[in-house]
mmCIF file of C-alpha atoms in Angstrom:
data_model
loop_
_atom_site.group_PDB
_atom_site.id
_atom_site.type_symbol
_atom_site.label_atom_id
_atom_site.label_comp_id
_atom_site.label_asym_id
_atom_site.label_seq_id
_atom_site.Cartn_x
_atom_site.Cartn_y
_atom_site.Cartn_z
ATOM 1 C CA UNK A 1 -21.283 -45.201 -41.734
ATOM 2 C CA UNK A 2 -17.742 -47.272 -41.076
ATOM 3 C CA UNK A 3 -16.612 -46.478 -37.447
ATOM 4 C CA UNK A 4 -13.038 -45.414 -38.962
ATOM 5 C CA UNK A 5 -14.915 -42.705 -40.524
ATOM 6 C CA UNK A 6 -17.356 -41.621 -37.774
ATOM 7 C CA UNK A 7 -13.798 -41.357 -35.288
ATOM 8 C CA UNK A 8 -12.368 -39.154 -37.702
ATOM 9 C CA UNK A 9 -15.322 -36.830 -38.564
ATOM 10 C CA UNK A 10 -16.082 -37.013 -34.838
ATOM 11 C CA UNK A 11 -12.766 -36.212 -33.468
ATOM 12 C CA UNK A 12 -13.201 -38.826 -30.276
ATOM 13 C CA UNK A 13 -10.210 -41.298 -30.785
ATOM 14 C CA UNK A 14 -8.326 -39.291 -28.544
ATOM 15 C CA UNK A 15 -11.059 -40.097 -25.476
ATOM 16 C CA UNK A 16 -10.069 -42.626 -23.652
ATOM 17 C CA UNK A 17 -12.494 -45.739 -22.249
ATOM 18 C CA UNK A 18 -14.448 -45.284 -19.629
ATOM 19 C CA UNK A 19 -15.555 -48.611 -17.187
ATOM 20 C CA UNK A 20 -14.778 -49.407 -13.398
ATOM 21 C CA UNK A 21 -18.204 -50.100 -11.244
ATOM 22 C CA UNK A 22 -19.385 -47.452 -8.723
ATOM 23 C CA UNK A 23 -21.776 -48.296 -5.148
ATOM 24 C CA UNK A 24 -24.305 -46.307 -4.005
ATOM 25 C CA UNK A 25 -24.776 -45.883 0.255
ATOM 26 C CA UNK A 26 -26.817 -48.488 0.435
ATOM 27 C CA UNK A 27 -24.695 -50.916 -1.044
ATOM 28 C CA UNK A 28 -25.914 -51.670 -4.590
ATOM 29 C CA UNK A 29 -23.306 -51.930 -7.263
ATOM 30 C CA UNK A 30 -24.037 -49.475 -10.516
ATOM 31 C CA UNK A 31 -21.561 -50.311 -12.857
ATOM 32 C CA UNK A 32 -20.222 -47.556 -15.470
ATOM 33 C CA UNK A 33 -20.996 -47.595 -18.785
ATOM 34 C CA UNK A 34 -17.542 -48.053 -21.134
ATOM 35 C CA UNK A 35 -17.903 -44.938 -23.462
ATOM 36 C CA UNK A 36 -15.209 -45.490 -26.259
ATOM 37 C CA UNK A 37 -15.723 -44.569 -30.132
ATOM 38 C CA UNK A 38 -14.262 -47.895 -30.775
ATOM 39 C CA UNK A 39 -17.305 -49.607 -28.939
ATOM 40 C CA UNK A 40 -20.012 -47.650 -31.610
ATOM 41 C CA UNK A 41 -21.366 -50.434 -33.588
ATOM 42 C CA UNK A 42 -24.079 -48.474 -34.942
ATOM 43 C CA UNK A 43 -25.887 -44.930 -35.097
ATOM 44 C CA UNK A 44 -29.769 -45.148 -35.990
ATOM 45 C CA UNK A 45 -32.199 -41.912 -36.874
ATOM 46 C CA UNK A 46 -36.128 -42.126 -36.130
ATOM 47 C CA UNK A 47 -38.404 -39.814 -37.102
ATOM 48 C CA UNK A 48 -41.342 -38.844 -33.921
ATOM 49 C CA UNK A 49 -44.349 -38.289 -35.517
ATOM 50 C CA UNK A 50 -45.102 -35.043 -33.471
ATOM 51 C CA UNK A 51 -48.537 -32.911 -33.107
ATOM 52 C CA UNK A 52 -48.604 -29.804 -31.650
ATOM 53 C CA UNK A 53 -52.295 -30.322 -29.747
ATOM 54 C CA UNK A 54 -51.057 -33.949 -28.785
ATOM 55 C CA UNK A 55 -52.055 -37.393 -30.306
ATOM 56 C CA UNK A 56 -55.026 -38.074 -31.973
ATOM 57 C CA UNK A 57 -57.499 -40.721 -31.906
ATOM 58 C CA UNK A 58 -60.697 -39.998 -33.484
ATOM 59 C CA UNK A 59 -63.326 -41.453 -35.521
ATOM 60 C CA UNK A 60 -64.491 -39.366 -39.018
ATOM 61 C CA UNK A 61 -66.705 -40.298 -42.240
ATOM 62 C CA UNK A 62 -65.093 -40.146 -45.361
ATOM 63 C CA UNK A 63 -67.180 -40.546 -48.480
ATOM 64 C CA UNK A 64 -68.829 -43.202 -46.981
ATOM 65 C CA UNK A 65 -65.924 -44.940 -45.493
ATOM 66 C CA UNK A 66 -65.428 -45.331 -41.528
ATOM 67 C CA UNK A 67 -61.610 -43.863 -40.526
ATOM 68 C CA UNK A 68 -60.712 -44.078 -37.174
ATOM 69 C CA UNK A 69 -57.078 -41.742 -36.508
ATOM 70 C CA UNK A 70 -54.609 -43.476 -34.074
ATOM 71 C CA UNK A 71 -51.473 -40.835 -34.838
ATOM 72 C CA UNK A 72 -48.988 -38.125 -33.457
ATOM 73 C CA UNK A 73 -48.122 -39.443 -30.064
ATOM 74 C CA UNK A 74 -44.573 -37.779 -30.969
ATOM 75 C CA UNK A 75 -41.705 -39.124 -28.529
ATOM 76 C CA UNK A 76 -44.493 -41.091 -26.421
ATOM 77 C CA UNK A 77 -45.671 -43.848 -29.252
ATOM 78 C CA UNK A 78 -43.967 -47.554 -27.669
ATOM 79 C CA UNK A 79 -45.000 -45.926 -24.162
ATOM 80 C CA UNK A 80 -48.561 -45.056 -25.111
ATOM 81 C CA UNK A 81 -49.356 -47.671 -27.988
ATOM 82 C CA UNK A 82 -51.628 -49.829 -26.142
ATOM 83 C CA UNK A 83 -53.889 -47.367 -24.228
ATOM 84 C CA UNK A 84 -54.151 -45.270 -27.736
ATOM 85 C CA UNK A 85 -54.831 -48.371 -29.824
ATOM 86 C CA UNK A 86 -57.320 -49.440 -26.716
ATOM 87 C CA UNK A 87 -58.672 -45.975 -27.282
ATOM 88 C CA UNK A 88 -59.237 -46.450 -30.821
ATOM 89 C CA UNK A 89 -60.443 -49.314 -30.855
ATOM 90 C CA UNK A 90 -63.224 -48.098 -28.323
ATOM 91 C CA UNK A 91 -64.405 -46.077 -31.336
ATOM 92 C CA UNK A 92 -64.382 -48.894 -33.871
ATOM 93 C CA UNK A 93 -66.204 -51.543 -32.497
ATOM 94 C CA UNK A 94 -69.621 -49.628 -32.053
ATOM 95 C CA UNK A 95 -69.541 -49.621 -35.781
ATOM 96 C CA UNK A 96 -70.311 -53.136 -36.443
ATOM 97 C CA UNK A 97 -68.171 -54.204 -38.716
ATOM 98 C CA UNK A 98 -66.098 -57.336 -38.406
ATOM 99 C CA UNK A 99 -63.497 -56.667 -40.838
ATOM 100 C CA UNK A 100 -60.764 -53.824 -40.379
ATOM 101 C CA UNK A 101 -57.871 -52.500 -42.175
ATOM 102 C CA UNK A 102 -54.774 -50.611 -40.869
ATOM 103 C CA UNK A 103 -52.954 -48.343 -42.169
ATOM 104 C CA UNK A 104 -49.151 -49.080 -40.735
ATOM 105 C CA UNK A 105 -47.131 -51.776 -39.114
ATOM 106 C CA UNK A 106 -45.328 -50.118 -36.149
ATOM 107 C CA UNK A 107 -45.783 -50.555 -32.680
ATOM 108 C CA UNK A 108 -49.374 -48.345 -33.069
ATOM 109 C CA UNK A 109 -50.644 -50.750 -35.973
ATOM 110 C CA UNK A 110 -49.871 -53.755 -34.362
ATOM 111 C CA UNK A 111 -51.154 -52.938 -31.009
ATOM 112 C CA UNK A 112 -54.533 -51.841 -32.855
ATOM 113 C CA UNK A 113 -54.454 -55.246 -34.766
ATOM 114 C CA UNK A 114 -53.943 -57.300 -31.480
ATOM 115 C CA UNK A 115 -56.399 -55.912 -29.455
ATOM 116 C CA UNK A 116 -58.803 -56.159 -32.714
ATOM 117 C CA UNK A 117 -58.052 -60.005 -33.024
ATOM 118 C CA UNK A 118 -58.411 -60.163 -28.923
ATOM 119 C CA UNK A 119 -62.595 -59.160 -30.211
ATOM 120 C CA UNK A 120 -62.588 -61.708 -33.112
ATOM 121 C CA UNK A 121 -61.898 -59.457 -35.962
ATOM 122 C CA UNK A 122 -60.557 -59.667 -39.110
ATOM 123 C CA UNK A 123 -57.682 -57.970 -39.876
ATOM 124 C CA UNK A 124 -55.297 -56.923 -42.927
ATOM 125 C CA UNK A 125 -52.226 -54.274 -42.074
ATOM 126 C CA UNK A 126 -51.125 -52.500 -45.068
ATOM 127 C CA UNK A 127 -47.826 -51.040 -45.181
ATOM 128 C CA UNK A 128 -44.996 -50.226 -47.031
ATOM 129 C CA UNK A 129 -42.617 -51.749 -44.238
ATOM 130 C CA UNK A 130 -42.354 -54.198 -41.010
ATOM 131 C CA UNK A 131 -40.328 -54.672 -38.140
ATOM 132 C CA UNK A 132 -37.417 -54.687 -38.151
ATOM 133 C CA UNK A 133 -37.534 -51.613 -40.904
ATOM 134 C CA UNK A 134 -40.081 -49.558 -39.093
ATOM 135 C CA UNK A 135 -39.785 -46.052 -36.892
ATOM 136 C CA UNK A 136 -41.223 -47.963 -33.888
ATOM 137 C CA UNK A 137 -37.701 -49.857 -34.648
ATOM 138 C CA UNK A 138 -35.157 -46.916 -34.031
ATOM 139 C CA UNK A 139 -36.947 -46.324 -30.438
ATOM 140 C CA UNK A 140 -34.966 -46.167 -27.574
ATOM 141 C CA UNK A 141 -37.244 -47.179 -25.396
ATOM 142 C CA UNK A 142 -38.619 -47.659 -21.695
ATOM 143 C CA UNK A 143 -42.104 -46.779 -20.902
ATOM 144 C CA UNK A 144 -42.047 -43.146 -20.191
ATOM 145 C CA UNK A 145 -44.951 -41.153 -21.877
ATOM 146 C CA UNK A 146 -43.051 -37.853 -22.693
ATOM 147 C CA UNK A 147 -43.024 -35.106 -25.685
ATOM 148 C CA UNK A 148 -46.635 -35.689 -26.866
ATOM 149 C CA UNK A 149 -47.936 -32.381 -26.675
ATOM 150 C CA UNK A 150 -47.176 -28.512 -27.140
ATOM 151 C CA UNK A 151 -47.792 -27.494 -23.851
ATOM 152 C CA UNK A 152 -48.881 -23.770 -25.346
ATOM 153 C CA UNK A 153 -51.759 -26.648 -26.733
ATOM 154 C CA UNK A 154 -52.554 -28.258 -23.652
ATOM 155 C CA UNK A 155 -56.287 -28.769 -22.936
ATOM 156 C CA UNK A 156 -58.104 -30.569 -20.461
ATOM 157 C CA UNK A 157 -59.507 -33.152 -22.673
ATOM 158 C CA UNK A 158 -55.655 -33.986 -23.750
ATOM 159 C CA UNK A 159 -55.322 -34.790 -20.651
ATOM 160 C CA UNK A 160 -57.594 -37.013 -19.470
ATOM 161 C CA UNK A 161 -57.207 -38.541 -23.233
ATOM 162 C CA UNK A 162 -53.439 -38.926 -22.504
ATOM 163 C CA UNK A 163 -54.219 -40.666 -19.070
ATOM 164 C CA UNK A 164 -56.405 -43.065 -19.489
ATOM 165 C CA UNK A 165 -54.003 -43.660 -22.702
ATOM 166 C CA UNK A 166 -51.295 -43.797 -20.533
ATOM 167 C CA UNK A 167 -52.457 -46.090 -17.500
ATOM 168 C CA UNK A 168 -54.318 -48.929 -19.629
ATOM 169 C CA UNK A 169 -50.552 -49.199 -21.388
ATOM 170 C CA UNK A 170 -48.957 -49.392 -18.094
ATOM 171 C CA UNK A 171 -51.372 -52.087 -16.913
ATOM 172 C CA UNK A 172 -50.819 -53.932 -20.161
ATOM 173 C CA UNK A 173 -47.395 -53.876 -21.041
ATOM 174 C CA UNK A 174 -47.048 -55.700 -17.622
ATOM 175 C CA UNK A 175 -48.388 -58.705 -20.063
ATOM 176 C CA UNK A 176 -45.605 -59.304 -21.847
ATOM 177 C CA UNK A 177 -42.541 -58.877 -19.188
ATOM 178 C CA UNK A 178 -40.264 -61.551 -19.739
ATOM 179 C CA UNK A 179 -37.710 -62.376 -22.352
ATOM 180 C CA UNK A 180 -39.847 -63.960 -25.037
ATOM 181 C CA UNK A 181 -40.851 -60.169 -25.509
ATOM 182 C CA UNK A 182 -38.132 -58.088 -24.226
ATOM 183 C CA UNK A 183 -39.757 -56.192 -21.789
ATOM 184 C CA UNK A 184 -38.161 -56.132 -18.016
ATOM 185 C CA UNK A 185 -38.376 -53.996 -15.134
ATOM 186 C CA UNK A 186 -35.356 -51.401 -14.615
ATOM 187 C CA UNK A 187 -34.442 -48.712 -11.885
ATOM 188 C CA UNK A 188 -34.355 -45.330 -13.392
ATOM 189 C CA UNK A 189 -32.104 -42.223 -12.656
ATOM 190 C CA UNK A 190 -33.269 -38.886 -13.397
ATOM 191 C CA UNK A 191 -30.190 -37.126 -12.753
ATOM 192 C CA UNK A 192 -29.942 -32.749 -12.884
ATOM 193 C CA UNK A 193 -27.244 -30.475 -12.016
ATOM 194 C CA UNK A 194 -30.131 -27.750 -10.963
ATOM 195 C CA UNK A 195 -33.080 -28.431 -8.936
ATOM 196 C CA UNK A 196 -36.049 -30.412 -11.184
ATOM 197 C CA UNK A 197 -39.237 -28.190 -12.233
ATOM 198 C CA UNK A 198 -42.685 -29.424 -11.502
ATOM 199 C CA UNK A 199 -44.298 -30.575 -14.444
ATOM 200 C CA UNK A 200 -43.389 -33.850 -16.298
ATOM 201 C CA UNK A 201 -45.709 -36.978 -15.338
ATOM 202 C CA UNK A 202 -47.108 -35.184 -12.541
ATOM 203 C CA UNK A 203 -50.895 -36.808 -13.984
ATOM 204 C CA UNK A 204 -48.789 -40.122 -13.849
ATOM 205 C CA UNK A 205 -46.775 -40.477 -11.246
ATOM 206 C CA UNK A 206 -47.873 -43.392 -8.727
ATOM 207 C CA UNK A 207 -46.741 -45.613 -12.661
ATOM 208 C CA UNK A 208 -43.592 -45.249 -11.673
ATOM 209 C CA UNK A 209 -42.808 -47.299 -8.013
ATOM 210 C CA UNK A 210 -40.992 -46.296 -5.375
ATOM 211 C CA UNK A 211 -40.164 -43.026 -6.669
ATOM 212 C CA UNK A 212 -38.191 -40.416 -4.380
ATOM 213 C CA UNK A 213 -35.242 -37.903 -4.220
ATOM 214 C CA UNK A 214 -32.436 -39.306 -3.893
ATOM 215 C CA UNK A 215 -29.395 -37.727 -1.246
ATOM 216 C CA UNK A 216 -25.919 -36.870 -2.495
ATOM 217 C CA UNK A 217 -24.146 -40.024 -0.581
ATOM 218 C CA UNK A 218 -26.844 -42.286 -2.104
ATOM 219 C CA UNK A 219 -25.850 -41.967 -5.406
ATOM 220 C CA UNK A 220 -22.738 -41.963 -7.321
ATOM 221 C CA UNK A 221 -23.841 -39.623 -9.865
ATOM 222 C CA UNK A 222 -21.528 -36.141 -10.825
ATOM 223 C CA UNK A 223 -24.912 -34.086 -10.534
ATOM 224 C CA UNK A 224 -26.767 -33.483 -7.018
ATOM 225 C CA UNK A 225 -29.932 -34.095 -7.904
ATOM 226 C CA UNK A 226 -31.679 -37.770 -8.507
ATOM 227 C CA UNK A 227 -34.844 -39.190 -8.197
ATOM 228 C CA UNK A 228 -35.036 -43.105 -8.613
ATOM 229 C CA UNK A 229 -37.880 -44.702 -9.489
ATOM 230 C CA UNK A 230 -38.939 -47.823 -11.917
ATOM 231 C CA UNK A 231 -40.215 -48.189 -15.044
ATOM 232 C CA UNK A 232 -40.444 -51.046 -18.035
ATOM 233 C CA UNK A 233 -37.255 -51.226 -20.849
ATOM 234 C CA UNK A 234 -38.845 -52.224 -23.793
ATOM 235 C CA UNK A 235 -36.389 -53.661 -26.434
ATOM 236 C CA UNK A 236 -37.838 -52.688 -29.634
ATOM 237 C CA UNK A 237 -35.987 -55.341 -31.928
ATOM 238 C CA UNK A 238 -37.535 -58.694 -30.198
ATOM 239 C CA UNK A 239 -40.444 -57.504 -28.511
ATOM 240 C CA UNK A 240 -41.987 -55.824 -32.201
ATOM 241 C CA UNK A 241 -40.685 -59.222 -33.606
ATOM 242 C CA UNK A 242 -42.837 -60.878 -31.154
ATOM 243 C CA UNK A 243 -46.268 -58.685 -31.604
ATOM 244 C CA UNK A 244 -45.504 -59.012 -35.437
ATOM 245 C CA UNK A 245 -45.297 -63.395 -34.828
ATOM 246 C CA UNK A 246 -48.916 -63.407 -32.254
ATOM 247 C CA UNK A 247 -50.583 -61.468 -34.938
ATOM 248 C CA UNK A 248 -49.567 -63.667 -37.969
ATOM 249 C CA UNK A 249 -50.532 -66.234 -35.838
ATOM 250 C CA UNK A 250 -53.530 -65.256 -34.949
ATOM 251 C CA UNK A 251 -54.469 -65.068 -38.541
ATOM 252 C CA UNK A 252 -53.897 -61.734 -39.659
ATOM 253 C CA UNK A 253 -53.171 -60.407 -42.937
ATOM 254 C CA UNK A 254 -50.045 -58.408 -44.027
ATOM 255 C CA UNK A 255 -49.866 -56.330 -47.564
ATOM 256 C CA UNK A 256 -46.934 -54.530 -48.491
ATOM 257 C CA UNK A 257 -47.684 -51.712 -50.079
ATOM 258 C CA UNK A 258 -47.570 -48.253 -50.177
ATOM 259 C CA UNK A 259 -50.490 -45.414 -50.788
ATOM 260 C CA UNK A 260 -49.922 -41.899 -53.124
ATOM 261 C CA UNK A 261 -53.178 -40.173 -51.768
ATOM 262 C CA UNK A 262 -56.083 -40.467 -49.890
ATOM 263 C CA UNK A 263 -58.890 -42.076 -52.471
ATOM 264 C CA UNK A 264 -56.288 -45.352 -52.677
ATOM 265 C CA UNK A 265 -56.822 -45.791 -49.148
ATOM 266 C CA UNK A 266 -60.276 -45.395 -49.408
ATOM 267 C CA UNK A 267 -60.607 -47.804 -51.774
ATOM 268 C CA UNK A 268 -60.227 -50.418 -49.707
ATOM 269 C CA UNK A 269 -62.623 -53.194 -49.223
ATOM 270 C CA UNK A 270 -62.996 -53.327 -45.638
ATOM 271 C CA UNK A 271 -65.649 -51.134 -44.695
ATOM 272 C CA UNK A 272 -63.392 -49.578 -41.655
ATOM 273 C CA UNK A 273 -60.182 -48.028 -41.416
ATOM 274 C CA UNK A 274 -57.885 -47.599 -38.997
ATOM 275 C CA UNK A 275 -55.212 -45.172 -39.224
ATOM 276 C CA UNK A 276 -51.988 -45.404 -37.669
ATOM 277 C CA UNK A 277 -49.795 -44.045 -40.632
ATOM 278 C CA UNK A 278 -47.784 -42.165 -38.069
ATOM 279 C CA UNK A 279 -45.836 -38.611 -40.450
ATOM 280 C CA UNK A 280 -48.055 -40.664 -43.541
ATOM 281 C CA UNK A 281 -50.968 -38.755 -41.727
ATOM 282 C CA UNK A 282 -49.968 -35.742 -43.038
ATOM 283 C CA UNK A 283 -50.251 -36.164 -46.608
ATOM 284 C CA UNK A 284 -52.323 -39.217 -46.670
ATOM 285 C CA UNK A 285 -54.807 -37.320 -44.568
ATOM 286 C CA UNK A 286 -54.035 -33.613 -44.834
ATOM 287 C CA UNK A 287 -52.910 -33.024 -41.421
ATOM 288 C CA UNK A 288 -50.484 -30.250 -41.851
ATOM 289 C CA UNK A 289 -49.700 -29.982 -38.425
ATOM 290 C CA UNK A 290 -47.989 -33.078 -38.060
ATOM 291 C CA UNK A 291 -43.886 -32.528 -37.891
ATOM 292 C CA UNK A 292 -41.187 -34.707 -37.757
ATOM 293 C CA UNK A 293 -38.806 -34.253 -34.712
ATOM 294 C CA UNK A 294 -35.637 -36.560 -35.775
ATOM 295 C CA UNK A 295 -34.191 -38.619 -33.059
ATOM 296 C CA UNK A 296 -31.435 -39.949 -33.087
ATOM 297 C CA UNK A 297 -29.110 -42.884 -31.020
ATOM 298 C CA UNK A 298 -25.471 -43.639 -30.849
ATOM 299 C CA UNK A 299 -25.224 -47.513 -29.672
ATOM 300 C CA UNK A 300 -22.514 -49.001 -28.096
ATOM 301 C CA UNK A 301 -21.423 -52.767 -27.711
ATOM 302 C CA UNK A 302 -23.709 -54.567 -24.951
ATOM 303 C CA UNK A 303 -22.647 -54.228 -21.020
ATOM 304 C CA UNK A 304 -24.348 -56.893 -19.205
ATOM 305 C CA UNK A 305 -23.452 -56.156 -16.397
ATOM 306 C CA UNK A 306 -25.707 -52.720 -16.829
ATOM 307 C CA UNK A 307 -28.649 -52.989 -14.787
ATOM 308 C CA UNK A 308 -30.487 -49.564 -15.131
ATOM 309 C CA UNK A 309 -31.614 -46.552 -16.774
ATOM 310 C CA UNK A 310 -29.766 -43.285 -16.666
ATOM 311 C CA UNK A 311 -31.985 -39.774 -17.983
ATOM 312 C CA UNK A 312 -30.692 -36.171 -17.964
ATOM 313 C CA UNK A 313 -29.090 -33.039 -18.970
ATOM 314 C CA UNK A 314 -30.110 -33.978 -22.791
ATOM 315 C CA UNK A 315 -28.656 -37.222 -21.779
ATOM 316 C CA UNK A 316 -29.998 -40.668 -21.431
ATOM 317 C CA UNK A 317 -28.423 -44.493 -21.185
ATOM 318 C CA UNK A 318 -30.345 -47.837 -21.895
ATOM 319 C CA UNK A 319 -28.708 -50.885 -21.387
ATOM 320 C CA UNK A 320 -30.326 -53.127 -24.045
ATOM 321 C CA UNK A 321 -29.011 -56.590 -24.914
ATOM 322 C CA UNK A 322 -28.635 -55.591 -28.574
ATOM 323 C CA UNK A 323 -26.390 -52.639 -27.124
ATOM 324 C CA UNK A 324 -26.487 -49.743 -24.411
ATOM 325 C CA UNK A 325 -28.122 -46.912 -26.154
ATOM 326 C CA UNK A 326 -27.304 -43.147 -26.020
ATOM 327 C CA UNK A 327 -28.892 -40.026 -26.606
ATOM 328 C CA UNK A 328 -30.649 -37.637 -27.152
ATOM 329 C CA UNK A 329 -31.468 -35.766 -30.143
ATOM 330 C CA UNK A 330 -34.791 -33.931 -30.868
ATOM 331 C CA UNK A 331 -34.462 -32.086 -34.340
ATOM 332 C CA UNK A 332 -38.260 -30.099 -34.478
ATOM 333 C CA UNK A 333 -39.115 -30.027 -38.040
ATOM 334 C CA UNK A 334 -36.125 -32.066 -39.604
ATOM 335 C CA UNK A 335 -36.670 -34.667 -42.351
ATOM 336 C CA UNK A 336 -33.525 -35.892 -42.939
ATOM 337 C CA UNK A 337 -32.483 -39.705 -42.060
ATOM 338 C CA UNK A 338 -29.039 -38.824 -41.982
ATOM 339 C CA UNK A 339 -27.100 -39.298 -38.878
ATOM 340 C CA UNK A 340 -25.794 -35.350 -37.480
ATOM 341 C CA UNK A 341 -22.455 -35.279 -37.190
ATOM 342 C CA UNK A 342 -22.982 -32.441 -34.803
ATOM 343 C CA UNK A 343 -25.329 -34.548 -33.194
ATOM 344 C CA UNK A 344 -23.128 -37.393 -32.719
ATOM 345 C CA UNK A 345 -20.318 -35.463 -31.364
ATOM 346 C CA UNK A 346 -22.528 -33.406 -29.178
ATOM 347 C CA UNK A 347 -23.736 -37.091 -27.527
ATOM 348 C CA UNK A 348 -20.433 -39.235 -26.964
ATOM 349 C CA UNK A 349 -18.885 -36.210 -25.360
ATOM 350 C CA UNK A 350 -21.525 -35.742 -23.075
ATOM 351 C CA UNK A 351 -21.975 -39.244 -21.885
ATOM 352 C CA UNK A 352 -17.752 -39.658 -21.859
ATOM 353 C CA UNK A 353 -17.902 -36.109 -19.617
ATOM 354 C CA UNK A 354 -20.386 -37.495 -17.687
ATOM 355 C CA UNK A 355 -19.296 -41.291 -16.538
ATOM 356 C CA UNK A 356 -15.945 -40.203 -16.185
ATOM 357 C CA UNK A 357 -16.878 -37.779 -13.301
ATOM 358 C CA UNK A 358 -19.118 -40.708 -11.760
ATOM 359 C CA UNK A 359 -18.095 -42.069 -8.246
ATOM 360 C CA UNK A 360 -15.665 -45.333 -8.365
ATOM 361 C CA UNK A 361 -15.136 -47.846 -6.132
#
């Protein structure tokens, strides 16, 4: 979509740019992020692979063929990918085989084909795309396990599934910090104009350092309440670009390709399977409760100077150094990959609302 199109259909020339820096009480600058419609330089749609009863790794017979599922982590896949694939891969290995194929080349099937190669196996991804033209691509994304489960769905086993999921990725994604795979530590702001509900990573929260509630003079934020904490940015375009180089290095095998039902997959040679087809569950495998919950991101020309994360009121900022990224949409049971106008509008005039009302200095 040309930008000279998306101002008009938006209706956001008129807004004028936001910047200036603001300083919090003890003294650290937080600069403001410059929300103008003539600093869009692209708007990108995802579709979350959601399941109601949360993600699901699990190992089944199928005529003879081993299938081990490594799907539906909804909103929580880059977060989650290497304690699920770590998960799944638990339930491979017992089987003996040395040779494995996957099903997908996102984040899920790459992390499964790393930690694969990491035991000595041989491995072949088959997919009909790669990074950079993958949904692990149009992620925002720090490490921040969240929308993974129906909480109506919520067991007991989900959740000790979900955490030791969610602390071997923690633990691991510590591995690749650094540029060569775009993953850095970041303060984050949960910001709320109403008091916070219990709930969220309660089961998770000593992964997030030096958490705690933040006073109004401490922060230069328009709502009262913020809790500061860390977490890991994750930059999807170099550090998928990365996992995608170690594995071709490592020897691994890529065919691109797509499958129309389930008997093509299992007539594959290898003798196991792993399955991280993401939404392709549903009709490769017959998993009818998978849904699609469209995201999508408005992206703005890069602020260095941007040093941290900003989440809430439907809101969120990442400073990325392919662009600071804004959202949030969550479209339950939406297909389409085109961007929402609605959407959009709904976004920009949020964040522009937002940073204009933030403290200056």
């Amino acid at each position: 979509m040309e930008r000279r199109e998306w101002l008009k259909m938006a209706g956001l020339a008129a807004f004028a740019p936001l910047g200036a820096s603001c300083r919090s009480a003890g003294g650290s600058k937080l600069a403001k992020v410059n929300v103008s419609p003539e600093r869009v330089i692209r708007t990108t749609v995802g579709l979350r692979p959601f399941r109601p009863a949360g993600f699901r790794v699990e190992k089944e017979t199928i005529e003879g063929k081993t299938v081990v599922h490594n799907y539906g982590h909804g909103g929580g896949g880059m977060s989650l990918s290497w304690g699920s694939s770590y998960l799944a891969v638990e339930q491979a290995l017992p089987t003996g085989a040395t040779r494995f194929a996957i099903i997908g080349c996102g984040v899920m099937g790459l992390s499964t084909a790393r930690l694969l190669q990491k035991h000595g196996m041989d491995v072949t991804i088959y997919s009909k795309d790669i990074p950079p033209n993958t949904t692990s691509n149009m992620s925002a994304a720090w490490w921040s396990p969240g929308s993974t489960v129906d909480p109506s769905e919520r067991t007991e086993a989900y959740d000790k599934q979900f955490v030791r999921a969610a602390r071997f990725a923690h633990r691991y994604y510590q591995n690749y910090v650094g540029l060569e795979y775009g993953v850095r530590w970041r303060p984050r702001y949960n910001v709320s104009e109403d008091p916070p509900e219990p709930g969220g990573h309660d089961l998770i929260a000593d992964l997030f350092p030096e958490g705690r509630d933040l006073e109004p003079g401490e922060h230069p934020f328009p709502w009262p309440y913020v809790h500061r904490d860390w977490t890991m940015l994750i930059e999807p375009p170099t550090y998928l670009r990365a996992l995608l180089r170690d594995y071709r290095i490592a020897g691994g095998n890529i065919v691109l390709r797509t499958f129309d039902n389930l008997d093509e997959v299992l007539a594959l040679d290898e003798p196991v399977i792993m399955n991280c087809s993401g939404l392709g569950a549903r009709d490769l495998f017959g998993d009818e409760t998978l849904t699609p919950i469209k995201g999508q991101l408005t992206v703005l020309l890069p602020q260095p100077e941007l040093d941290y994360i900003m989440v809430g009121g439907g809101l969120y900022m990442i400073p990325r150094r392919d662009g600071v990224v804004l959202g949030t949409t969550h479209e339950r049971g939406e297909w389409s990959l085109e961007p929402s106008r609605t959407e959009m509008h709904r976004v920009m005039e949020g964040h522009t609302e937002f940073w204009s009302q933030m403290a200056s200095t």
